[in-house]
Coordinates of C-alpha atoms in Angstrom, one line a residue:
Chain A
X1 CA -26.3 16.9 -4.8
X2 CA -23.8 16.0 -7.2
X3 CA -24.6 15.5 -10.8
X4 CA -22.4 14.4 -13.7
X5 CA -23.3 13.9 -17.4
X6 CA -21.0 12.9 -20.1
X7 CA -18.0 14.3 -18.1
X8 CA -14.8 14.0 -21.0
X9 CA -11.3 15.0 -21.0
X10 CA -7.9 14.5 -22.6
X11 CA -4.5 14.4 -21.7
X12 CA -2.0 15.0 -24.1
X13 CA -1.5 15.2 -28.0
X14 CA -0.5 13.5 -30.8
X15 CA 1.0 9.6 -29.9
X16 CA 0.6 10.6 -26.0
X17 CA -2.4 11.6 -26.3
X18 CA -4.6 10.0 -23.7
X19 CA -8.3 10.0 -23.1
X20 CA -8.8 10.2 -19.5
X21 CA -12.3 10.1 -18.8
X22 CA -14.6 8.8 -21.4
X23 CA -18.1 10.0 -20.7
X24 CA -18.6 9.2 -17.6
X25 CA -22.5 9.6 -15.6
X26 CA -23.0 9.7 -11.9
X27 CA -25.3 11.3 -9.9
X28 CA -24.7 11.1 -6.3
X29 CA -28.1 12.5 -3.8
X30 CA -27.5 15.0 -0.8
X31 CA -26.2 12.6 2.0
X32 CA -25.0 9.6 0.3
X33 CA -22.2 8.2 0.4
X34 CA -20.7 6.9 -2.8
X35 CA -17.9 5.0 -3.7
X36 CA -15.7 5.0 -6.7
X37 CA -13.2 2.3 -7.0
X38 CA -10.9 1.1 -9.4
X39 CA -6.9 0.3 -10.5
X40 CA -4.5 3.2 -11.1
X41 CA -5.0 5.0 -13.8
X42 CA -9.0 4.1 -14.3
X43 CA -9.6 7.7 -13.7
X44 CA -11.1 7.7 -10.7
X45 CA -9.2 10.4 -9.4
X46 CA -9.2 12.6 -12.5
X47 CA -13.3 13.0 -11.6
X48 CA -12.5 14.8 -8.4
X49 CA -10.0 16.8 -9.5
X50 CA -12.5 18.2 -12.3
X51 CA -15.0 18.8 -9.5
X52 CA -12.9 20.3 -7.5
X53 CA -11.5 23.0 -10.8
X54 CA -7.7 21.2 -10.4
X55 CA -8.6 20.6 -14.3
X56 CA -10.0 22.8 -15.8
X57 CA -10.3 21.6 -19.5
X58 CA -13.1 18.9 -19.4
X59 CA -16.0 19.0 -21.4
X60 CA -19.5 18.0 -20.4
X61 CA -21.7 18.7 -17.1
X62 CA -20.9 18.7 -13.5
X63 CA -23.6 20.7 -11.3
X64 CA -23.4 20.8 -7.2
X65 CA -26.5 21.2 -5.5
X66 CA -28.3 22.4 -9.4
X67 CA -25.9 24.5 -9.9
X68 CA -23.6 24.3 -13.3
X69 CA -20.2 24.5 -12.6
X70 CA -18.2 26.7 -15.2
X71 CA -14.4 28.3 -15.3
X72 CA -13.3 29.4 -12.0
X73 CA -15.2 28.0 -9.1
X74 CA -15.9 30.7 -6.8
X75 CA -15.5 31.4 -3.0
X76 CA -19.6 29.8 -2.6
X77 CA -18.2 26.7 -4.5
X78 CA -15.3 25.9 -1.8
X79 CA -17.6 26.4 1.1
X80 CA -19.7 23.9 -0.1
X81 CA -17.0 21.4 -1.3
X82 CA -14.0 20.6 0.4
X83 CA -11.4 17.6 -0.2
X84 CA -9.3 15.2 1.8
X85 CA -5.8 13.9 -0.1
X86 CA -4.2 10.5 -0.4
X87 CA -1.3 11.9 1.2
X88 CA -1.0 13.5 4.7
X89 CA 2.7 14.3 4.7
X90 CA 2.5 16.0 1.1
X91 CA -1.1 18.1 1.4
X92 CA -0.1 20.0 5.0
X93 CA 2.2 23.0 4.5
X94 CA 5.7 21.8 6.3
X95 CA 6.5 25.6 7.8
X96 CA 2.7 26.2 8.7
X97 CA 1.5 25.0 12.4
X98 CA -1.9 23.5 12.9
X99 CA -3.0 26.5 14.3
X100 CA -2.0 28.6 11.0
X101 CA -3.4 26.0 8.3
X102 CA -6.6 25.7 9.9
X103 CA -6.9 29.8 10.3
X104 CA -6.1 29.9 6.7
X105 CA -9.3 28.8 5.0
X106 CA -11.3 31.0 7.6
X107 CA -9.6 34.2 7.0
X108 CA -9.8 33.7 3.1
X109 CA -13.7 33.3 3.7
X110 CA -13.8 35.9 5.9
X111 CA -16.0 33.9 8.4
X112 CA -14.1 35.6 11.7
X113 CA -14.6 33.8 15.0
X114 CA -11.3 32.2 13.8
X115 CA -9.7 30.7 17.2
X116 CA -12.9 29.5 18.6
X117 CA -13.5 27.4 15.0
X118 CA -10.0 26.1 15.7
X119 CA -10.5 24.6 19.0
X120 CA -14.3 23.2 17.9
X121 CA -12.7 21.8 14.8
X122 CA -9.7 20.0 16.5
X123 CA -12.4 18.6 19.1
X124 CA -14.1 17.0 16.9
X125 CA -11.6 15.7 15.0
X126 CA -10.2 14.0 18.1
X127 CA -6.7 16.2 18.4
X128 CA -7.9 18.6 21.3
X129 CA -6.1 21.9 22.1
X130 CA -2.6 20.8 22.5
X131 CA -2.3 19.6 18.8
X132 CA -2.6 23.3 17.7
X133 CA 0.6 24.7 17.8
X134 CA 2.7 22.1 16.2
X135 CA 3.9 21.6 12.5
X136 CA 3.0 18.8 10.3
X137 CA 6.6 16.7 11.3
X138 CA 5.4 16.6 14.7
X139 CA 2.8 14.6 14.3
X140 CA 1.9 10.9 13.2
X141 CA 0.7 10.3 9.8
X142 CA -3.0 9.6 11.6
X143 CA -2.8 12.9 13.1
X144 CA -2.0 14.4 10.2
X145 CA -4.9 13.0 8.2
X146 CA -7.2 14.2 11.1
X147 CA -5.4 17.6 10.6
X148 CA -6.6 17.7 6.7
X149 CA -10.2 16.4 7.9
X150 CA -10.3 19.1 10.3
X151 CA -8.9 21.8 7.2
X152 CA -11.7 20.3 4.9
X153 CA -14.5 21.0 7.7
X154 CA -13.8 23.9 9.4
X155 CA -15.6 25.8 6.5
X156 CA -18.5 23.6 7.5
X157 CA -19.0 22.2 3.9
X158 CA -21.7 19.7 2.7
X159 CA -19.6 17.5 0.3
X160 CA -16.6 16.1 1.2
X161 CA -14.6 14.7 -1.5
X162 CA -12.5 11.7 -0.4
X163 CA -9.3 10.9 -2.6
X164 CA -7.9 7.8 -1.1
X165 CA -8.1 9.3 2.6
X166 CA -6.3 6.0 4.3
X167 CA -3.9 4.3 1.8
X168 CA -1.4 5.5 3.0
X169 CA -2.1 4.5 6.8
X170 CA -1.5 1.7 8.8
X171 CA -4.5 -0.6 9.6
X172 CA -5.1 0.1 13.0
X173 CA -4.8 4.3 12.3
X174 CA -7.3 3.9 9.1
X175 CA -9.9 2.1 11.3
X176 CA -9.4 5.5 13.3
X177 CA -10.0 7.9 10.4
X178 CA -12.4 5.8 8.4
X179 CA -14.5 5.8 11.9
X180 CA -13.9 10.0 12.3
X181 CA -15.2 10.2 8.6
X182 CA -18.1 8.2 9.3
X183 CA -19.0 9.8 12.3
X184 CA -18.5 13.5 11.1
X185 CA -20.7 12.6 8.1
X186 CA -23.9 11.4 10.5
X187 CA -23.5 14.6 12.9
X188 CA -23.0 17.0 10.0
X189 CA -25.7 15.2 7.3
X190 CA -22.5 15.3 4.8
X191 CA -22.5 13.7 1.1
X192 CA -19.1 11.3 0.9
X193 CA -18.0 11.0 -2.4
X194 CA -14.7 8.4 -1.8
X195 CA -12.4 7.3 -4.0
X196 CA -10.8 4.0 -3.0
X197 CA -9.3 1.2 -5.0
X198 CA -10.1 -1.0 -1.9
X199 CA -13.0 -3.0 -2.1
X200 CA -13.1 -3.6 1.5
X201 CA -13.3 0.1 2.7
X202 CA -15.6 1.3 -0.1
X203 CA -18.3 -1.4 1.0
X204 CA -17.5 -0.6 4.7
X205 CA -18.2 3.4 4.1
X206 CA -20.2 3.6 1.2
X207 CA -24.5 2.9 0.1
X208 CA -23.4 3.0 -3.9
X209 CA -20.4 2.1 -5.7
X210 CA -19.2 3.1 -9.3
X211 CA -16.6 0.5 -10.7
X212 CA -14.0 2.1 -13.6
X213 CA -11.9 0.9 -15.7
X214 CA -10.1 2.8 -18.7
X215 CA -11.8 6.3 -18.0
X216 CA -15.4 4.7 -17.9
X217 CA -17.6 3.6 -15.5
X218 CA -18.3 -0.3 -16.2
X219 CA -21.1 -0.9 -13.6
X220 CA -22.6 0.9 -10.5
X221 CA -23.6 -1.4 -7.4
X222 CA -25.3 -0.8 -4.5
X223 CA -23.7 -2.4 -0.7
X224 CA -26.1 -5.4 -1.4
X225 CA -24.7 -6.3 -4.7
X226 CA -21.2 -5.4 -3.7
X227 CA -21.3 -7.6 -0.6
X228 CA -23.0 -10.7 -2.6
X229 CA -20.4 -10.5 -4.9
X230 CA -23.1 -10.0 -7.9
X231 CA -21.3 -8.2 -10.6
X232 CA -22.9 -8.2 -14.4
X233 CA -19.7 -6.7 -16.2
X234 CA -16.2 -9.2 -16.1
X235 CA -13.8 -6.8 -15.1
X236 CA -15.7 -5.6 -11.7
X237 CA -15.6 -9.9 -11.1
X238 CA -12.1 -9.7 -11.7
X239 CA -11.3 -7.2 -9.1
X240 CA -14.4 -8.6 -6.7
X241 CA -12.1 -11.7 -7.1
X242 CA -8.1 -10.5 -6.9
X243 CA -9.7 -8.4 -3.9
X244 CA -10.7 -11.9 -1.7
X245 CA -7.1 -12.8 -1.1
X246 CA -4.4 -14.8 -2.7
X247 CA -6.0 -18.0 -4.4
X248 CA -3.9 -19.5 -7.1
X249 CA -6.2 -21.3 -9.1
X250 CA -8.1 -18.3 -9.9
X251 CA -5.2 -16.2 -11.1
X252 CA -4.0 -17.9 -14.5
X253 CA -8.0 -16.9 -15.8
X254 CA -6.9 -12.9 -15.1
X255 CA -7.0 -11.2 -18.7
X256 CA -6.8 -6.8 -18.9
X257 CA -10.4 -6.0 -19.8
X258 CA -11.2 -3.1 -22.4
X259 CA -13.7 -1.6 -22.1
X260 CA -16.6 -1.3 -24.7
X261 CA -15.6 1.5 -26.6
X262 CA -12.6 0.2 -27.2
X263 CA -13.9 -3.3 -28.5
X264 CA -15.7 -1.3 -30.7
Chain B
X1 CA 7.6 -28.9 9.6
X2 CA 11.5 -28.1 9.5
X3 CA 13.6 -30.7 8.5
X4 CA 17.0 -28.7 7.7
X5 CA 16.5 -25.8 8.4
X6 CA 17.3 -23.1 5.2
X7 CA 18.1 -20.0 7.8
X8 CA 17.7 -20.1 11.3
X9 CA 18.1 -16.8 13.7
X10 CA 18.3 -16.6 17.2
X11 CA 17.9 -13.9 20.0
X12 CA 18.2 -10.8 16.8
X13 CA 18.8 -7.3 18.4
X14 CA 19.0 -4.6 16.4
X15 CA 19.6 -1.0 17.9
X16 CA 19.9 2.4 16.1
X17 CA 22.3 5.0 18.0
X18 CA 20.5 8.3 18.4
X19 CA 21.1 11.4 19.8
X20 CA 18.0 11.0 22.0
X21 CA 19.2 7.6 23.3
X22 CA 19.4 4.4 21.7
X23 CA 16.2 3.1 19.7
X24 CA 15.9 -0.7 19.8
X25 CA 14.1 -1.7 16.4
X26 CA 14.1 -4.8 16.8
X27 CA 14.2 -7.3 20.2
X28 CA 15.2 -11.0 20.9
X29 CA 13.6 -12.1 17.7
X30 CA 14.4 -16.0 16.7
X31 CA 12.7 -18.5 14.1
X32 CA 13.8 -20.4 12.0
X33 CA 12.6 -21.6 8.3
X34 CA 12.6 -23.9 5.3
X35 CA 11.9 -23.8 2.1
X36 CA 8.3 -22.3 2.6
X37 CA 6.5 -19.0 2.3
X38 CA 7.0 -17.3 5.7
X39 CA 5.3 -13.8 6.3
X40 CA 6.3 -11.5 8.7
X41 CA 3.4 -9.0 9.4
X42 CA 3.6 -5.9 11.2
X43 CA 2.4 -2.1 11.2
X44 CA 5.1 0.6 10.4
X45 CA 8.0 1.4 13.1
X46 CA 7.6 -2.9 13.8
X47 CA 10.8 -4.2 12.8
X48 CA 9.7 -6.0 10.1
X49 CA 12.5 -4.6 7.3
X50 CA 15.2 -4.2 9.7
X51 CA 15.1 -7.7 10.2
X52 CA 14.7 -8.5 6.6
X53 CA 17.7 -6.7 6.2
X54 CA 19.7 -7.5 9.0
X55 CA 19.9 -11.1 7.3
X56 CA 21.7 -10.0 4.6
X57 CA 23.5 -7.3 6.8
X58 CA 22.0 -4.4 4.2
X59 CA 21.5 -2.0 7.8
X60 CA 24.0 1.2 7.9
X61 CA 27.1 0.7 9.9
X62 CA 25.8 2.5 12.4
X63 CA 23.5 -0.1 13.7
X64 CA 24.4 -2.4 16.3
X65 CA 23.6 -6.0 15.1
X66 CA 23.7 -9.1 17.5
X67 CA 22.4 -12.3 17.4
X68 CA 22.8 -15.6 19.2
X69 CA 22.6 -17.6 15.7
X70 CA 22.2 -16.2 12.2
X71 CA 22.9 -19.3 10.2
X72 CA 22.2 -19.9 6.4
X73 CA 22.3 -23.3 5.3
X74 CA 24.5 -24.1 8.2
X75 CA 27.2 -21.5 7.5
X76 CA 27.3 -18.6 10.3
X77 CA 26.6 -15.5 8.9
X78 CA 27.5 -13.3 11.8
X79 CA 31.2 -12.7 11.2
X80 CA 30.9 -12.7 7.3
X81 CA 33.3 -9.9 5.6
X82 CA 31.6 -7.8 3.6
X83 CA 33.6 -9.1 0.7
X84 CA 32.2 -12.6 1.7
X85 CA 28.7 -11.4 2.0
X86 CA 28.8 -10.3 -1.6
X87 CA 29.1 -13.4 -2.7
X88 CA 25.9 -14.4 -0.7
X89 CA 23.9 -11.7 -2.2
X90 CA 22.5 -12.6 -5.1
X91 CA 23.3 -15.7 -5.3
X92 CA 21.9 -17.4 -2.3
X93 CA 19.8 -14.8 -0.7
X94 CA 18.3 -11.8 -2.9
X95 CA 16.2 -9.3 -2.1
X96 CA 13.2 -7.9 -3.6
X97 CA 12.2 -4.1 -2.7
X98 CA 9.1 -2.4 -2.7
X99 CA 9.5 0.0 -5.3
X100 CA 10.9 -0.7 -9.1
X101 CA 11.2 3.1 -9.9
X102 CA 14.2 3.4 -7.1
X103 CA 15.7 0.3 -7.4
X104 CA 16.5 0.1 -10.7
X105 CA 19.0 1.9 -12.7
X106 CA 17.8 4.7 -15.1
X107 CA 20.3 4.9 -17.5
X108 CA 20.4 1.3 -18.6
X109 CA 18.4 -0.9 -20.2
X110 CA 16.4 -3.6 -18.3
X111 CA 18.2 -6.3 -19.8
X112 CA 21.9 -4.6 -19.5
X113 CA 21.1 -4.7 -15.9
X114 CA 19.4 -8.3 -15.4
X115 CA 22.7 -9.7 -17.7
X116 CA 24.6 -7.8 -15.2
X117 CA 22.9 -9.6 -12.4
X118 CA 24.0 -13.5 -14.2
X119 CA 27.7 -12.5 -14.8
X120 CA 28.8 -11.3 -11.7
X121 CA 27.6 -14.8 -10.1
X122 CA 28.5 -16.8 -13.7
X123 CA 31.3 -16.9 -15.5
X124 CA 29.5 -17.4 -19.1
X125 CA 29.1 -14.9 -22.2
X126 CA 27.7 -11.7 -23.4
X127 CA 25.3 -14.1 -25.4
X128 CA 24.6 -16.7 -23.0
X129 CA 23.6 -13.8 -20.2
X130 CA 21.1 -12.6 -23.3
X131 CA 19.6 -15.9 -23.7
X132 CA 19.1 -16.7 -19.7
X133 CA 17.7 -13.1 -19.2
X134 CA 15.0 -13.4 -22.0
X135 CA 14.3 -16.9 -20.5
X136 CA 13.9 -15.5 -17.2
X137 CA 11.7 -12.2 -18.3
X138 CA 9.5 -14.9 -20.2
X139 CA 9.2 -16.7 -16.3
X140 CA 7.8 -14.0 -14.6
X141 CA 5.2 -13.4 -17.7
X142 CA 6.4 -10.6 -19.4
X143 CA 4.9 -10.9 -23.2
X144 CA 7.1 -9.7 -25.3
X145 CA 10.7 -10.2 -23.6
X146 CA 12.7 -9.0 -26.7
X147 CA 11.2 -5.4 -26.9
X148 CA 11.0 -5.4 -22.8
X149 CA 15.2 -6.3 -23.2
X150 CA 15.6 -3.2 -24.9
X151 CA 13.7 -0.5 -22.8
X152 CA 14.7 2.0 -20.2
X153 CA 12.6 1.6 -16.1
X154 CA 11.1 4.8 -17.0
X155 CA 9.0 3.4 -19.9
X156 CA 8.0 0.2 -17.9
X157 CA 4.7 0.6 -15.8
X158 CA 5.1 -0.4 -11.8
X159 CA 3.8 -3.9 -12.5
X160 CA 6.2 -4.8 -14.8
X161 CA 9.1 -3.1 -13.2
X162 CA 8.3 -5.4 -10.4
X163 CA 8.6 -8.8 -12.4
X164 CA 11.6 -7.2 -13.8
X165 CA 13.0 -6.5 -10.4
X166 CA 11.9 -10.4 -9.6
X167 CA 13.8 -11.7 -12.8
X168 CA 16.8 -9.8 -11.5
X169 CA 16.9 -11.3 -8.6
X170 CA 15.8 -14.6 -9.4
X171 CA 18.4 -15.2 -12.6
X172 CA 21.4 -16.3 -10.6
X173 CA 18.8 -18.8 -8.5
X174 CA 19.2 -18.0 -5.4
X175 CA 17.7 -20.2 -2.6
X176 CA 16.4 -17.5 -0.6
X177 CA 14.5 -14.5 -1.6
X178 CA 13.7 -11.5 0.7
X179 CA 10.5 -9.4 -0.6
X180 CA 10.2 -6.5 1.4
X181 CA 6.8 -5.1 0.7
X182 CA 7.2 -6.9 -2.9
X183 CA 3.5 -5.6 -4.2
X184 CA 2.4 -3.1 -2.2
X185 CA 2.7 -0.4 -4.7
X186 CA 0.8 -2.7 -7.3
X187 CA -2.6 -2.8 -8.3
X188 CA -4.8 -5.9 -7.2
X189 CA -5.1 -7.9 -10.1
X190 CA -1.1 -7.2 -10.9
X191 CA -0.5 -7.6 -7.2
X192 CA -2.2 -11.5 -7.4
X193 CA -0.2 -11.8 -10.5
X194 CA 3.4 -11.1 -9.3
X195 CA 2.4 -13.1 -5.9
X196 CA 1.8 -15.9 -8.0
X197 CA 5.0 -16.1 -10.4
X198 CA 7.0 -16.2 -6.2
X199 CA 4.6 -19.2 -5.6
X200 CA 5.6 -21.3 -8.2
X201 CA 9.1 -20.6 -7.4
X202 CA 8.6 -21.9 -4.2
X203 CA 6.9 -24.9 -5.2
X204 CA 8.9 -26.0 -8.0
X205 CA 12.5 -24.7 -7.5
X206 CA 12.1 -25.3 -3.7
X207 CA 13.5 -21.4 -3.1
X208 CA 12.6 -20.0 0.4
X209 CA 10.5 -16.9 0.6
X210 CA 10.2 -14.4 3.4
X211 CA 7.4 -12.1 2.3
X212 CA 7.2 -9.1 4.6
X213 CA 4.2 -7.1 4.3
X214 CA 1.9 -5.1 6.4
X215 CA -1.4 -6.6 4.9
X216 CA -2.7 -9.4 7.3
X217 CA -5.1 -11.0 4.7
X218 CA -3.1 -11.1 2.4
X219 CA -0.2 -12.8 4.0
X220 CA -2.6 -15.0 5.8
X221 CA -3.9 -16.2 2.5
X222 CA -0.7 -16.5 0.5
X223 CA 2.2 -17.6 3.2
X224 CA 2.2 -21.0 4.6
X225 CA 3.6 -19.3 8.2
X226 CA 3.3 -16.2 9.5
X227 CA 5.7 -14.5 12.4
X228 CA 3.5 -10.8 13.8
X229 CA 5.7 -8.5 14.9
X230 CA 5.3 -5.5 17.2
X231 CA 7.5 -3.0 18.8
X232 CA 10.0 -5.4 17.7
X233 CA 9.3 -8.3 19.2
X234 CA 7.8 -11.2 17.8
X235 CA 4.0 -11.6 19.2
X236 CA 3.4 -14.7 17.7
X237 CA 4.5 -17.6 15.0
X238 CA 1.5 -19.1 13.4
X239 CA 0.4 -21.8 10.7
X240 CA -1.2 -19.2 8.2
X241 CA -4.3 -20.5 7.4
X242 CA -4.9 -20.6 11.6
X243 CA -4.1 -16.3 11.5
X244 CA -7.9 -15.4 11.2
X245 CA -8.3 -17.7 14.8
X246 CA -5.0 -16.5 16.6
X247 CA -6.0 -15.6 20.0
X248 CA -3.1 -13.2 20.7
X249 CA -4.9 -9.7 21.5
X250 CA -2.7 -8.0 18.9
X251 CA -3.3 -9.9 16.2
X252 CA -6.8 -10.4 17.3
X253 CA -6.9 -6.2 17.5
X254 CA -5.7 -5.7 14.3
X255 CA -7.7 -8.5 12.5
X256 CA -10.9 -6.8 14.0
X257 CA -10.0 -3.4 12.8
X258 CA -10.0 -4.4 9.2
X259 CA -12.9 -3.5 7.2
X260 CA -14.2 -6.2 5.7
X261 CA -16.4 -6.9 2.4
X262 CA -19.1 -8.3 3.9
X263 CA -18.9 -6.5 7.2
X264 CA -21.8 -3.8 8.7
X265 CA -21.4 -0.4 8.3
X266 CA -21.3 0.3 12.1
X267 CA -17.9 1.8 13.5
X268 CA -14.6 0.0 13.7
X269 CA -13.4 -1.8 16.9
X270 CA -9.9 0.7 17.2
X271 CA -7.2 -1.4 18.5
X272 CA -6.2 -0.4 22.0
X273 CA -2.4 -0.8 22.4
X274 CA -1.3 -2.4 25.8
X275 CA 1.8 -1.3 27.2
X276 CA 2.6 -5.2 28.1
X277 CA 2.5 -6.1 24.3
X278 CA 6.4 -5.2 24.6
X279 CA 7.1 -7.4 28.1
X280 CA 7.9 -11.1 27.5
X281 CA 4.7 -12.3 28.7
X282 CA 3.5 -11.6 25.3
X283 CA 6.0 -12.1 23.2
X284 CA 7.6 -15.1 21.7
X285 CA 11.0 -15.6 23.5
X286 CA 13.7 -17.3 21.8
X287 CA 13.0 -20.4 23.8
X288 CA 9.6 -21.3 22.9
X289 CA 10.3 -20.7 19.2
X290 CA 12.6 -23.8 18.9

């Protein structure tokens, strides 16, 4: 569904110059779910945002569904792929109701039928009727993130691309979401790809996992190996390990990994 | 496991005037601690800061404060002036907040502002202050302390903003520390990192610690007690190591709604909130915590 080949790009110039994403592969089949974790600034992020045409100046290969995506993505592109945010209280319009930023993506497609997609949408996302005409500051931050799940689906896409959808929730709410995600991706047959720098949630939601580190991906695990704690590259241990909890005799042995290239 | 007892509150009630009514943030809430690592755990809207704050009376005057007891090493803090409570600050109790990039100063160097921190408790020189801040940015493992001395927040990435923030606050050696949230904004090897420089504080300096977070593993496995809070009121005061087997059903709702490593990918058990979480029956009342 997805495909990525040697996907490269660079921030900056001169002394700030900063390369982002060093050749990185995936390649992600229709249905999956597939995690990508990693620390701030490993990039993980930066690979949606090129999928999604927020950047525009990568080089390489990204193709959805076989086809080659170039320049602008077009109106077919964002029916098939839609994205959630980290944040719910920055990615909802504060002046636009429920009702307004759901109609939105349906009048720009054109699709008509508008109020009855509302109600279906906010059904399934667990809001219901009386959700739909209030604004963002009138609702909790878990109703807000089933607001942008509802926005992301209501164009009835087939890839869902997940950019730290609970981080910013509180434990009890993100068992809520993670739950909504999981069932919305059985009913509708979706393809998940999540980025997460928990460990926890990726190996709760995901079948594959891509580990990065410095704008690479250092290993790719499947739910088995992730669980098992069977990691070939020292970093991914590293974070397998900081994830299990504060133990103090492990800490002192923590070192910041490079990655191969820059070894090299 | 308290033999004097470094801070002890009683019966905390904390209200916040608004124009819908008064909002009670935090209700009848008492324990008392030692030199230890006690967490207090708790979703947002808990009362967890307010009553990290409250200690050192950091809450807008608008809030209405009470307590039975707020005493710090046997002084009462209650009726402290605010003059008087500056003294306190900093140099027995400190806080730590959650995020470097607004709690620093912008437009002066880290170690203008960590020397800052050593001569308003100390009367010593421009020089000495130098020397103890280098010492103390070497504590919390930063590598090259001279350069760091020298450098603006801005160029200083979250991590190490926190251990500056930690060297701030640690330089006039305070015997109680405050860490609201200390390494939430941190990544998880940095996170582990920063969590262990506080430990060894506590073990060898013998400094108190009350690390609030929301993040039950992780207090479970780094505190030596932890106090859950809800609505807040206190639910329960537990050994740490013992939080994984509480049988109180909040804790036990929010432990379960945790996805974990090595857990199925079947749905999450959503933790149904009971209205009688905030009735005495299930919380701990200032009685039982003595």
């Amino acid at each position: 569904m997805i495909a990525i080949e040697h996907l490269n790009i660079v921030f900056g110039q001169g002394a700030n110059r900063s390369h982002a994403l060093k050749g990185v592969d995936l390649e992600i089949a229709a249905g999956e779910s597939f995690g990508l974790v990693g620390e701030s600034g490993s990039g993980k992020s930066t690979v949606l945002n090129c999928i999604t045409g927020l950047l525009s100046h990568w080089t390489g290969r990204i193709s959805i569904d076989g086809t080659d995506l170039s320049g602008q993505r077009d109106k077919a592109f964002y029916r098939k792929v839609q994205m959630v945010f980290q944040d719910p209280y920055g990615s909802l319009h504060p002046r636009h109701t429920v009702d307004k930023t759901l109609k939105e993506p349906v009048l720009i497609h054109g699709l008509g039928d508008a109020n009855a997609r509302v109600e279906r949408v906010l059904d399934e996302v667990g809001l219901g009727n009386r959700f739909r005409f209030r604004y963002p500051h009138q609702l909790s931050g878990g109703q807000r993130q089933r607001v942008a799940v509802a926005r992301a689906l209501i164009l009835e896409p087939s890839v869902l691309l997940l950019d730290e959808p609970t981080s910013a929730l509180d434990v009890s709410i993100q068992a809520e979401v993670l739950n909504l995600l999981q069932r919305v991706r059985k009913e509708r047959n979706l393809t998940f790809l999540l980025v997460s720098h928990d460990l926890a949630v990726v190996s709760h939601m995901c079948s594959r996992v891509a580990v990065m580190n410095r704008g690479e991906i250092v290993e790719q695990v499947n739910r088995n190996q992730l669980q098992a704690g069977t990691f070939s590259d020292r970093y991914t241990t590293q974070l397998f390990k900081a994830s299990k909890g504060y133990d103090r005799s492990v800490i002192n042995g923590f070192v910041d990994h490079f990655t191969r290239s820059e070894e090299a | 496991m308290t033999q004097i007892p470094l801070l002890t509150v009683e019966n905390l009630n904390v209200t916040f005037p608004s124009p819908k009514g008064d909002v009670q943030a935090v209700r009848q809430v008492s324990f008392s601690m030692s030199n230890e690592k006690l967490g207090i755990v708790g979703e947002s809207g808990s009362g967890k800061s307010v009553t990290g704050r409250s200690v050192l009376k950091l809450l807008p005057s608008y809030a209405d404060v009470a307590a039975d007891r707020m005493e710090f090493k046997g002084q009462d803090l209650r009726n402290r002036s605010e003059k008087e409570m500056r003294q306190i600050r900093g140099e027995e109790i400190s806080m730590v907040m959650q995020d470097p990039k607004y709690s620093l100063n912008p437009v002066r160097t880290v170690g203008r502002q960590i020397d800052e921190a050593y001569c308003t408790h100390r009367k010593v020189s421009r020089k000495e202050a130098k020397e103890r801040t280098l010492e103390m940015l070497d504590a919390v493992k930063i590598r090259n302390p001279k350069r760091v001395y020298n450098l603006y927040p801005h160029e200083v990435s979250g991590g190490m903003g926190q251990r500056i923030m930690i060297a701030m606050m640690l330089i006039p050696e305070p015997s109680l520390m405050i860490a609201d949230e200390p390494t939430s904004a941190l990544d998880v090897t940095v996170q582990m990192q920063v969590l262990a420089i506080l430990d060894d504080l506590v073990t060898q300096r013998g400094m108190g610690l009350i690390f609030i977070s929301h993040d039950l593993e992780l207090v479970a496995s780094f505190c030596d007690r932890v106090i859950i809070m809800y609505g807040g009121r206190v639910m329960e005061i537990c050994e740490a190591r013992n939080l994984k087997a509480s049988s109180h059903p909040y804790t036990r709702g929010l432990l379960n709604c945790l996805p974990k490593i090595n857990g199925s990918d079947e749905y999450l058990p959503i933790l149904e909130r009971d209205e009688a979480w905030h009735s005495d029956q299930f919380s701990v009342s200032d009685r039982s915590a003595q």
